[in-house]
mmCIF file with all atom_site columns, C-alpha atoms in Angstrom:
data_model
loop_
_atom_site.group_PDB
_atom_site.id
_atom_site.type_symbol
_atom_site.label_atom_id
_atom_site.label_alt_id
_atom_site.label_comp_id
_atom_site.label_asym_id
_atom_site.label_entity_id
_atom_site.label_seq_id
_atom_site.pdbx_PDB_ins_code
_atom_site.Cartn_x
_atom_site.Cartn_y
_atom_site.Cartn_z
_atom_site.occupancy
_atom_site.B_iso_or_equiv
_atom_site.pdbx_formal_charge
_atom_site.auth_seq_id
_atom_site.auth_comp_id
_atom_site.auth_asym_id
_atom_site.auth_atom_id
_atom_site.pdbx_PDB_model_num
ATOM 1   C CA . MET A 1 1   ? 11.604  -7.542  0.850   1.00 60.00 ? 1   MET A CA 1
ATOM 2   C CA . GLY A 1 2   ? 9.250   -7.353  -1.482  1.00 76.00 ? 2   GLY A CA 1
ATOM 3   C CA . LYS A 1 3   ? 9.893   -6.948  -5.385  1.00 88.00 ? 3   LYS A CA 1
ATOM 4   C CA . LYS A 1 4   ? 9.857   -3.519  -6.657  1.00 94.00 ? 4   LYS A CA 1
ATOM 5   C CA . VAL A 1 5   ? 7.365   -2.735  -8.694  1.00 95.00 ? 5   VAL A CA 1
ATOM 6   C CA . ALA A 1 6   ? 6.777   0.986   -11.334 1.00 97.00 ? 6   ALA A CA 1
ATOM 7   C CA . GLY A 1 7   ? 4.093   1.212   -13.695 1.00 97.00 ? 7   GLY A CA 1
ATOM 8   C CA . CYS A 1 8   ? 1.190   3.554   -14.935 1.00 98.00 ? 8   CYS A CA 1
ATOM 9   C CA . VAL A 1 9   ? -2.148  4.506   -15.009 1.00 98.00 ? 9   VAL A CA 1
ATOM 10  C CA . PRO A 1 10  ? -2.025  5.199   -19.054 1.00 98.00 ? 10  PRO A CA 1
ATOM 11  C CA . VAL A 1 11  ? -5.171  7.981   -19.933 1.00 98.00 ? 11  VAL A CA 1
ATOM 12  C CA . ARG A 1 12  ? -6.152  10.255  -23.447 1.00 97.00 ? 12  ARG A CA 1
ATOM 13  C CA . LYS A 1 13  ? -8.943  12.309  -24.166 1.00 94.00 ? 13  LYS A CA 1
ATOM 14  C CA . GLY A 1 14  ? -11.579 10.071  -26.398 1.00 90.00 ? 14  GLY A CA 1
ATOM 15  C CA . GLU A 1 15  ? -12.893 11.757  -29.665 1.00 90.00 ? 15  GLU A CA 1
ATOM 16  C CA . ASN A 1 16  ? -16.513 12.776  -27.490 1.00 90.00 ? 16  ASN A CA 1
ATOM 17  C CA . GLY A 1 17  ? -13.844 14.944  -25.305 1.00 90.00 ? 17  GLY A CA 1
ATOM 18  C CA . GLU A 1 18  ? -14.586 12.420  -22.445 1.00 93.00 ? 18  GLU A CA 1
ATOM 19  C CA . TRP A 1 19  ? -11.236 11.208  -20.733 1.00 96.00 ? 19  TRP A CA 1
ATOM 20  C CA . GLN A 1 20  ? -10.456 7.557   -21.012 1.00 97.00 ? 20  GLN A CA 1
ATOM 21  C CA . VAL A 1 21  ? -8.000  5.141   -18.961 1.00 98.00 ? 21  VAL A CA 1
ATOM 22  C CA . LEU A 1 22  ? -6.624  1.852   -20.302 1.00 98.00 ? 22  LEU A CA 1
ATOM 23  C CA . LEU A 1 23  ? -6.111  -1.274  -18.368 1.00 98.00 ? 23  LEU A CA 1
ATOM 24  C CA . VAL A 1 24  ? -4.969  -4.572  -19.348 1.00 97.00 ? 24  VAL A CA 1
ATOM 25  C CA . GLN A 1 25  ? -6.028  -8.051  -18.792 1.00 96.00 ? 25  GLN A CA 1
ATOM 26  C CA . SER A 1 26  ? -3.924  -9.620  -15.933 1.00 92.00 ? 26  SER A CA 1
ATOM 27  C CA . ARG A 1 27  ? -2.340  -12.698 -17.050 1.00 90.00 ? 27  ARG A CA 1
ATOM 28  C CA . PHE A 1 28  ? -2.599  -15.305 -13.994 1.00 88.00 ? 28  PHE A CA 1
ATOM 29  C CA . LYS A 1 29  ? -6.219  -14.441 -12.916 1.00 89.00 ? 29  LYS A CA 1
ATOM 30  C CA . PRO A 1 30  ? -8.042  -12.832 -16.192 1.00 89.00 ? 30  PRO A CA 1
ATOM 31  C CA . ASP A 1 31  ? -11.286 -11.581 -13.919 1.00 90.00 ? 31  ASP A CA 1
ATOM 32  C CA . ILE A 1 32  ? -8.821  -9.009  -13.334 1.00 92.00 ? 32  ILE A CA 1
ATOM 33  C CA . TRP A 1 33  ? -8.169  -5.854  -15.544 1.00 96.00 ? 33  TRP A CA 1
ATOM 34  C CA . LEU A 1 34  ? -5.199  -3.564  -13.773 1.00 96.00 ? 34  LEU A CA 1
ATOM 35  C CA . PHE A 1 35  ? -2.938  -1.467  -15.152 1.00 97.00 ? 35  PHE A CA 1
ATOM 36  C CA . PRO A 1 36  ? 0.464   -1.824  -17.074 1.00 98.00 ? 36  PRO A CA 1
ATOM 37  C CA . LYS A 1 37  ? 3.032   -2.266  -14.440 1.00 96.00 ? 37  LYS A CA 1
ATOM 38  C CA . GLY A 1 38  ? 6.354   -4.911  -13.602 1.00 94.00 ? 38  GLY A CA 1
ATOM 39  C CA . GLY A 1 39  ? 9.797   -5.000  -12.898 1.00 95.00 ? 39  GLY A CA 1
ATOM 40  C CA . ILE A 1 40  ? 12.315  -2.418  -11.968 1.00 96.00 ? 40  ILE A CA 1
ATOM 41  C CA . GLU A 1 41  ? 15.936  -3.373  -13.533 1.00 94.00 ? 41  GLU A CA 1
ATOM 42  C CA . LYS A 1 42  ? 19.056  -2.773  -11.789 1.00 92.00 ? 42  LYS A CA 1
ATOM 43  C CA . LYS A 1 43  ? 20.278  0.906   -12.077 1.00 93.00 ? 43  LYS A CA 1
ATOM 44  C CA . GLU A 1 44  ? 16.694  1.852   -13.877 1.00 95.00 ? 44  GLU A CA 1
ATOM 45  C CA . LYS A 1 45  ? 14.688  4.822   -12.630 1.00 96.00 ? 45  LYS A CA 1
ATOM 46  C CA . ASN A 1 46  ? 11.410  3.863   -11.347 1.00 96.00 ? 46  ASN A CA 1
ATOM 47  C CA . TRP A 1 47  ? 9.965   6.001   -14.403 1.00 95.00 ? 47  TRP A CA 1
ATOM 48  C CA . ASP A 1 48  ? 11.679  4.573   -16.683 1.00 97.00 ? 48  ASP A CA 1
ATOM 49  C CA . ALA A 1 49  ? 11.088  1.346   -16.080 1.00 97.00 ? 49  ALA A CA 1
ATOM 50  C CA . ALA A 1 50  ? 7.160   2.348   -16.166 1.00 98.00 ? 50  ALA A CA 1
ATOM 51  C CA . LEU A 1 51  ? 7.129   3.502   -18.876 1.00 98.00 ? 51  LEU A CA 1
ATOM 52  C CA . ARG A 1 52  ? 9.126   0.303   -20.777 1.00 97.00 ? 52  ARG A CA 1
ATOM 53  C CA . GLU A 1 53  ? 6.548   -1.468  -18.828 1.00 97.00 ? 53  GLU A CA 1
ATOM 54  C CA . THR A 1 54  ? 4.052   0.251   -20.212 1.00 97.00 ? 54  THR A CA 1
ATOM 55  C CA . MET A 1 55  ? 4.633   -0.138  -23.510 1.00 96.00 ? 55  MET A CA 1
ATOM 56  C CA . GLU A 1 56  ? 5.510   -4.198  -23.181 1.00 96.00 ? 56  GLU A CA 1
ATOM 57  C CA . GLU A 1 57  ? 2.359   -4.342  -21.449 1.00 96.00 ? 57  GLU A CA 1
ATOM 58  C CA . ALA A 1 58  ? 0.178   -2.548  -23.380 1.00 96.00 ? 58  ALA A CA 1
ATOM 59  C CA . GLY A 1 59  ? 1.207   -0.715  -25.948 1.00 97.00 ? 59  GLY A CA 1
ATOM 60  C CA . VAL A 1 60  ? 1.209   2.623   -25.454 1.00 98.00 ? 60  VAL A CA 1
ATOM 61  C CA . CYS A 1 61  ? 3.620   5.532   -24.826 1.00 96.00 ? 61  CYS A CA 1
ATOM 62  C CA . GLY A 1 62  ? 3.600   8.959   -23.943 1.00 97.00 ? 62  GLY A CA 1
ATOM 63  C CA . LYS A 1 63  ? 4.399   11.663  -20.829 1.00 96.00 ? 63  LYS A CA 1
ATOM 64  C CA . ILE A 1 64  ? 4.398   10.871  -17.591 1.00 96.00 ? 64  ILE A CA 1
ATOM 65  C CA . LEU A 1 65  ? 2.787   13.935  -15.902 1.00 94.00 ? 65  LEU A CA 1
ATOM 66  C CA . CYS A 1 66  ? 2.840   13.596  -12.207 1.00 94.00 ? 66  CYS A CA 1
ATOM 67  C CA . LYS A 1 67  ? 4.232   10.147  -9.840  1.00 96.00 ? 67  LYS A CA 1
ATOM 68  C CA . LEU A 1 68  ? 0.793   9.286   -8.896  1.00 96.00 ? 68  LEU A CA 1
ATOM 69  C CA . GLY A 1 69  ? 2.388   7.490   -5.251  1.00 96.00 ? 69  GLY A CA 1
ATOM 70  C CA . LYS A 1 70  ? 3.263   4.296   -3.596  1.00 95.00 ? 70  LYS A CA 1
ATOM 71  C CA . TRP A 1 71  ? 1.179   1.079   -2.602  1.00 93.00 ? 71  TRP A CA 1
ATOM 72  C CA . LYS A 1 72  ? 1.463   -2.178  -1.447  1.00 88.00 ? 72  LYS A CA 1
ATOM 73  C CA . GLY A 1 73  ? 0.589   -4.938  -3.935  1.00 78.00 ? 73  GLY A CA 1
ATOM 74  C CA . SER A 1 74  ? -0.644  -8.674  -3.779  1.00 74.00 ? 74  SER A CA 1
ATOM 75  C CA . ASN A 1 75  ? 2.277   -11.144 -3.045  1.00 77.00 ? 75  ASN A CA 1
ATOM 76  C CA . ASP A 1 76  ? 3.959   -8.173  -0.845  1.00 82.00 ? 76  ASP A CA 1
ATOM 77  C CA . GLN A 1 77  ? 5.154   -5.876  -4.116  1.00 85.00 ? 77  GLN A CA 1
ATOM 78  C CA . LYS A 1 78  ? 6.093   -2.845  -3.670  1.00 92.00 ? 78  LYS A CA 1
ATOM 79  C CA . LEU A 1 79  ? 4.372   0.032   -6.186  1.00 94.00 ? 79  LEU A CA 1
ATOM 80  C CA . ILE A 1 80  ? 5.195   3.110   -7.386  1.00 96.00 ? 80  ILE A CA 1
ATOM 81  C CA . MET A 1 81  ? 2.516   4.433   -9.987  1.00 97.00 ? 81  MET A CA 1
ATOM 82  C CA . TYR A 1 82  ? 2.255   7.747   -12.539 1.00 98.00 ? 82  TYR A CA 1
ATOM 83  C CA . LEU A 1 83  ? 0.102   9.125   -14.917 1.00 97.00 ? 83  LEU A CA 1
ATOM 84  C CA . LEU A 1 84  ? 0.401   9.226   -18.401 1.00 97.00 ? 84  LEU A CA 1
ATOM 85  C CA . LEU A 1 85  ? -0.989  11.152  -20.866 1.00 96.00 ? 85  LEU A CA 1
ATOM 86  C CA . VAL A 1 86  ? -0.442  8.802   -23.991 1.00 97.00 ? 86  VAL A CA 1
ATOM 87  C CA . GLU A 1 87  ? 0.477   9.542   -27.216 1.00 96.00 ? 87  GLU A CA 1
ATOM 88  C CA . GLN A 1 88  ? 0.808   6.986   -28.809 1.00 96.00 ? 88  GLN A CA 1
ATOM 89  C CA . GLU A 1 89  ? -0.982  3.853   -29.410 1.00 96.00 ? 89  GLU A CA 1
ATOM 90  C CA . LEU A 1 90  ? 0.435   0.869   -31.434 1.00 94.00 ? 90  LEU A CA 1
ATOM 91  C CA . SER A 1 91  ? -0.731  -1.668  -33.570 1.00 92.00 ? 91  SER A CA 1
ATOM 92  C CA . LYS A 1 92  ? -1.283  -5.625  -32.982 1.00 90.00 ? 92  LYS A CA 1
ATOM 93  C CA . SER A 1 93  ? 1.621   -5.811  -35.629 1.00 90.00 ? 93  SER A CA 1
ATOM 94  C CA . ASP A 1 94  ? 4.264   -3.502  -33.997 1.00 90.00 ? 94  ASP A CA 1
ATOM 95  C CA . THR A 1 95  ? 6.976   -5.539  -32.338 1.00 88.00 ? 95  THR A CA 1
ATOM 96  C CA . ARG A 1 96  ? 7.755   -3.155  -29.809 1.00 89.00 ? 96  ARG A CA 1
ATOM 97  C CA . TRP A 1 97  ? 3.864   -4.025  -28.011 1.00 91.00 ? 97  TRP A CA 1
ATOM 98  C CA . LYS A 1 98  ? 5.796   -7.586  -26.479 1.00 91.00 ? 98  LYS A CA 1
ATOM 99  C CA . GLU A 1 99  ? 2.674   -8.786  -24.590 1.00 90.00 ? 99  GLU A CA 1
ATOM 100 C CA . ARG A 1 100 ? 0.513   -7.848  -27.964 1.00 89.00 ? 100 ARG A CA 1
ATOM 101 C CA . ASN A 1 101 ? -0.764  -11.797 -28.251 1.00 88.00 ? 101 ASN A CA 1
ATOM 102 C CA . GLU A 1 102 ? -0.727  -12.218 -24.552 1.00 89.00 ? 102 GLU A CA 1
ATOM 103 C CA . ARG A 1 103 ? -2.567  -9.324  -22.875 1.00 91.00 ? 103 ARG A CA 1
ATOM 104 C CA . PRO A 1 104 ? -5.991  -7.631  -24.552 1.00 94.00 ? 104 PRO A CA 1
ATOM 105 C CA . ARG A 1 105 ? -5.565  -3.395  -23.661 1.00 96.00 ? 105 ARG A CA 1
ATOM 106 C CA . VAL A 1 106 ? -9.555  -2.214  -23.353 1.00 97.00 ? 106 VAL A CA 1
ATOM 107 C CA . TRP A 1 107 ? -10.110 1.597   -23.264 1.00 98.00 ? 107 TRP A CA 1
ATOM 108 C CA . LEU A 1 108 ? -12.938 2.643   -21.136 1.00 98.00 ? 108 LEU A CA 1
ATOM 109 C CA . SER A 1 109 ? -14.786 6.494   -19.215 1.00 97.00 ? 109 SER A CA 1
ATOM 110 C CA . PHE A 1 110 ? -13.254 6.191   -15.617 1.00 97.00 ? 110 PHE A CA 1
ATOM 111 C CA . GLU A 1 111 ? -16.604 5.351   -14.596 1.00 97.00 ? 111 GLU A CA 1
ATOM 112 C CA . GLN A 1 112 ? -16.791 1.909   -16.887 1.00 97.00 ? 112 GLN A CA 1
ATOM 113 C CA . ALA A 1 113 ? -12.993 1.105   -15.044 1.00 97.00 ? 113 ALA A CA 1
ATOM 114 C CA . GLU A 1 114 ? -14.179 1.858   -11.661 1.00 97.00 ? 114 GLU A CA 1
ATOM 115 C CA . ARG A 1 115 ? -17.057 -0.712  -12.776 1.00 96.00 ? 115 ARG A CA 1
ATOM 116 C CA . THR A 1 116 ? -15.014 -3.052  -14.100 1.00 96.00 ? 116 THR A CA 1
ATOM 117 C CA . ILE A 1 117 ? -12.278 -3.229  -11.219 1.00 95.00 ? 117 ILE A CA 1
ATOM 118 C CA . LEU A 1 118 ? -14.773 -3.535  -8.956  1.00 94.00 ? 118 LEU A CA 1
ATOM 119 C CA . GLN A 1 119 ? -16.856 -6.492  -10.591 1.00 93.00 ? 119 GLN A CA 1
ATOM 120 C CA . VAL A 1 120 ? -14.451 -9.185  -9.764  1.00 87.00 ? 120 VAL A CA 1
ATOM 121 C CA . ASP A 1 121 ? -15.009 -11.190 -6.798  1.00 84.00 ? 121 ASP A CA 1
ATOM 122 C CA . THR A 1 122 ? -13.693 -9.870  -3.583  1.00 78.00 ? 122 THR A CA 1
ATOM 123 C CA . SER A 1 123 ? -11.520 -12.588 -2.778  1.00 80.00 ? 123 SER A CA 1
ATOM 124 C CA . ILE A 1 124 ? -9.488  -11.279 -5.785  1.00 80.00 ? 124 ILE A CA 1
ATOM 125 C CA . ARG A 1 125 ? -10.137 -8.048  -5.647  1.00 84.00 ? 125 ARG A CA 1
ATOM 126 C CA . ARG A 1 126 ? -7.436  -5.744  -6.244  1.00 88.00 ? 126 ARG A CA 1
ATOM 127 C CA . PRO A 1 127 ? -8.294  -2.550  -4.333  1.00 88.00 ? 127 PRO A CA 1
ATOM 128 C CA . GLU A 1 128 ? -5.032  -0.442  -4.119  1.00 93.00 ? 128 GLU A CA 1
ATOM 129 C CA . LEU A 1 129 ? -5.922  -0.217  -8.391  1.00 95.00 ? 129 LEU A CA 1
ATOM 130 C CA . LEU A 1 130 ? -9.484  1.523   -7.446  1.00 95.00 ? 130 LEU A CA 1
ATOM 131 C CA . GLU A 1 131 ? -7.153  3.953   -5.142  1.00 96.00 ? 131 GLU A CA 1
ATOM 132 C CA . MET A 1 132 ? -4.664  4.031   -8.295  1.00 96.00 ? 132 MET A CA 1
ATOM 133 C CA . LEU A 1 133 ? -8.007  5.130   -11.265 1.00 98.00 ? 133 LEU A CA 1
ATOM 134 C CA . LEU A 1 134 ? -9.671  7.224   -8.153  1.00 97.00 ? 134 LEU A CA 1
ATOM 135 C CA . LEU A 1 135 ? -5.924  9.804   -7.727  1.00 97.00 ? 135 LEU A CA 1
ATOM 136 C CA . ALA A 1 136 ? -5.530  9.720   -11.475 1.00 97.00 ? 136 ALA A CA 1
ATOM 137 C CA . LYS A 1 137 ? -9.181  10.916  -12.523 1.00 96.00 ? 137 LYS A CA 1
ATOM 138 C CA . ALA A 1 138 ? -8.397  13.624  -9.599  1.00 95.00 ? 138 ALA A CA 1
ATOM 139 C CA . ARG A 1 139 ? -4.765  14.855  -11.006 1.00 94.00 ? 139 ARG A CA 1
ATOM 140 C CA . ILE A 1 140 ? -6.136  15.208  -14.155 1.00 92.00 ? 140 ILE A CA 1
ATOM 141 C CA . LEU A 1 141 ? -8.759  17.902  -13.222 1.00 86.00 ? 141 LEU A CA 1
ATOM 142 C CA . THR A 1 142 ? -6.638  19.332  -11.387 1.00 85.00 ? 142 THR A CA 1
ATOM 143 C CA . LEU A 1 143 ? -2.882  18.926  -14.079 1.00 79.00 ? 143 LEU A CA 1
ATOM 144 C CA . ILE A 1 144 ? -4.911  19.621  -17.029 1.00 74.00 ? 144 ILE A CA 1
ATOM 145 C CA . ASP A 1 145 ? -8.429  20.286  -16.464 1.00 64.00 ? 145 ASP A CA 1
ATOM 146 C CA . ASN A 1 146 ? -7.763  23.159  -14.999 1.00 60.00 ? 146 ASN A CA 1
ATOM 147 C CA . ALA A 1 147 ? -4.446  24.137  -15.748 1.00 51.00 ? 147 ALA A CA 1
ATOM 148 C CA . PRO A 1 148 ? -3.948  27.053  -18.477 1.00 48.00 ? 148 PRO A CA 1
ATOM 149 C CA . GLU A 1 149 ? -3.772  26.826  -21.840 1.00 47.00 ? 149 GLU A CA 1
ATOM 150 C CA . SER A 1 150 ? 0.253   27.080  -21.653 1.00 42.00 ? 150 SER A CA 1
ATOM 151 C CA . TYR A 1 151 ? 0.512   23.757  -19.077 1.00 43.00 ? 151 TYR A CA 1
ATOM 152 C CA . SER A 1 152 ? 3.218   21.825  -19.526 1.00 46.00 ? 152 SER A CA 1
ATOM 153 C CA . SER A 1 153 ? 4.920   18.854  -17.525 1.00 46.00 ? 153 SER A CA 1
ATOM 154 C CA . ASP A 1 154 ? 8.336   19.144  -18.256 1.00 46.00 ? 154 ASP A CA 1
ATOM 155 C CA . ALA A 1 155 ? 9.726   19.110  -14.617 1.00 46.00 ? 155 ALA A CA 1
ATOM 156 C CA . SER A 1 156 ? 10.755  15.838  -13.317 1.00 53.00 ? 156 SER A CA 1
ATOM 157 C CA . PRO A 1 157 ? 8.245   12.933  -12.074 1.00 58.00 ? 157 PRO A CA 1
ATOM 158 C CA . GLU A 1 158 ? 10.551  12.110  -9.382  1.00 57.00 ? 158 GLU A CA 1
ATOM 159 C CA . ASP A 1 159 ? 12.485  13.771  -6.585  1.00 47.00 ? 159 ASP A CA 1
ATOM 160 C CA . GLU A 1 160 ? 16.380  12.726  -7.215  1.00 41.00 ? 160 GLU A CA 1
ATOM 161 C CA . ASN A 1 161 ? 16.069  11.295  -4.610  1.00 42.00 ? 161 ASN A CA 1
ATOM 162 C CA . ASP A 1 162 ? 12.824  8.893   -4.716  1.00 50.00 ? 162 ASP A CA 1
ATOM 163 C CA . SER A 1 163 ? 14.729  5.854   -5.062  1.00 45.00 ? 163 SER A CA 1
ATOM 164 C CA . GLN A 1 164 ? 15.875  6.374   -1.586  1.00 39.00 ? 164 GLN A CA 1
ATOM 165 C CA . GLU A 1 165 ? 12.289  7.295   -0.152  1.00 43.00 ? 165 GLU A CA 1
ATOM 166 C CA . TYR A 1 166 ? 10.688  4.743   -1.843  1.00 46.00 ? 166 TYR A CA 1
ATOM 167 C CA . GLU A 1 167 ? 12.915  2.070   0.482   1.00 46.00 ? 167 GLU A CA 1
ATOM 168 C CA . GLU A 1 168 ? 11.989  5.069   3.509   1.00 42.00 ? 168 GLU A CA 1
ATOM 169 C CA . GLY A 1 169 ? 8.638   4.905   2.650   1.00 48.00 ? 169 GLY A CA 1
ATOM 170 C CA . PHE A 1 170 ? 7.310   1.214   2.904   1.00 44.00 ? 170 PHE A CA 1
#
């Protein structure tokens, strides 16, 4: 059975009012830019792991808007990803951002992010990254841009029995 991994697709509105997405550089394949993710610890909720890993790898935190879905990643990883509305970006001097000296991060428009994901050689391309990106863009449009002004995402990002569903879904 593959390792269970959780992560986020971090988004924010840029100064020009356009949505942006955050990518971090892979530590093992520097040509690949991806979304922050990492292992789920024992007794840790999937979304808590996603938030923790996003803070450690990308130095951002915020509010989970929804679960984006599940994917099979490289090395037989079982990925569960969330859409994260970034509310705080840590500086390079903030020690809560554990991988600040190991991984560059970059904010890009969705179109720039798509080009960045697709520019790598097809032998190492990660098709799930493009799926996550496109789904995040679609969810933003339905959850936020077309939502009433009073929109709030206070609901749990997962179903109660999602950990069981996680096992059965693969």
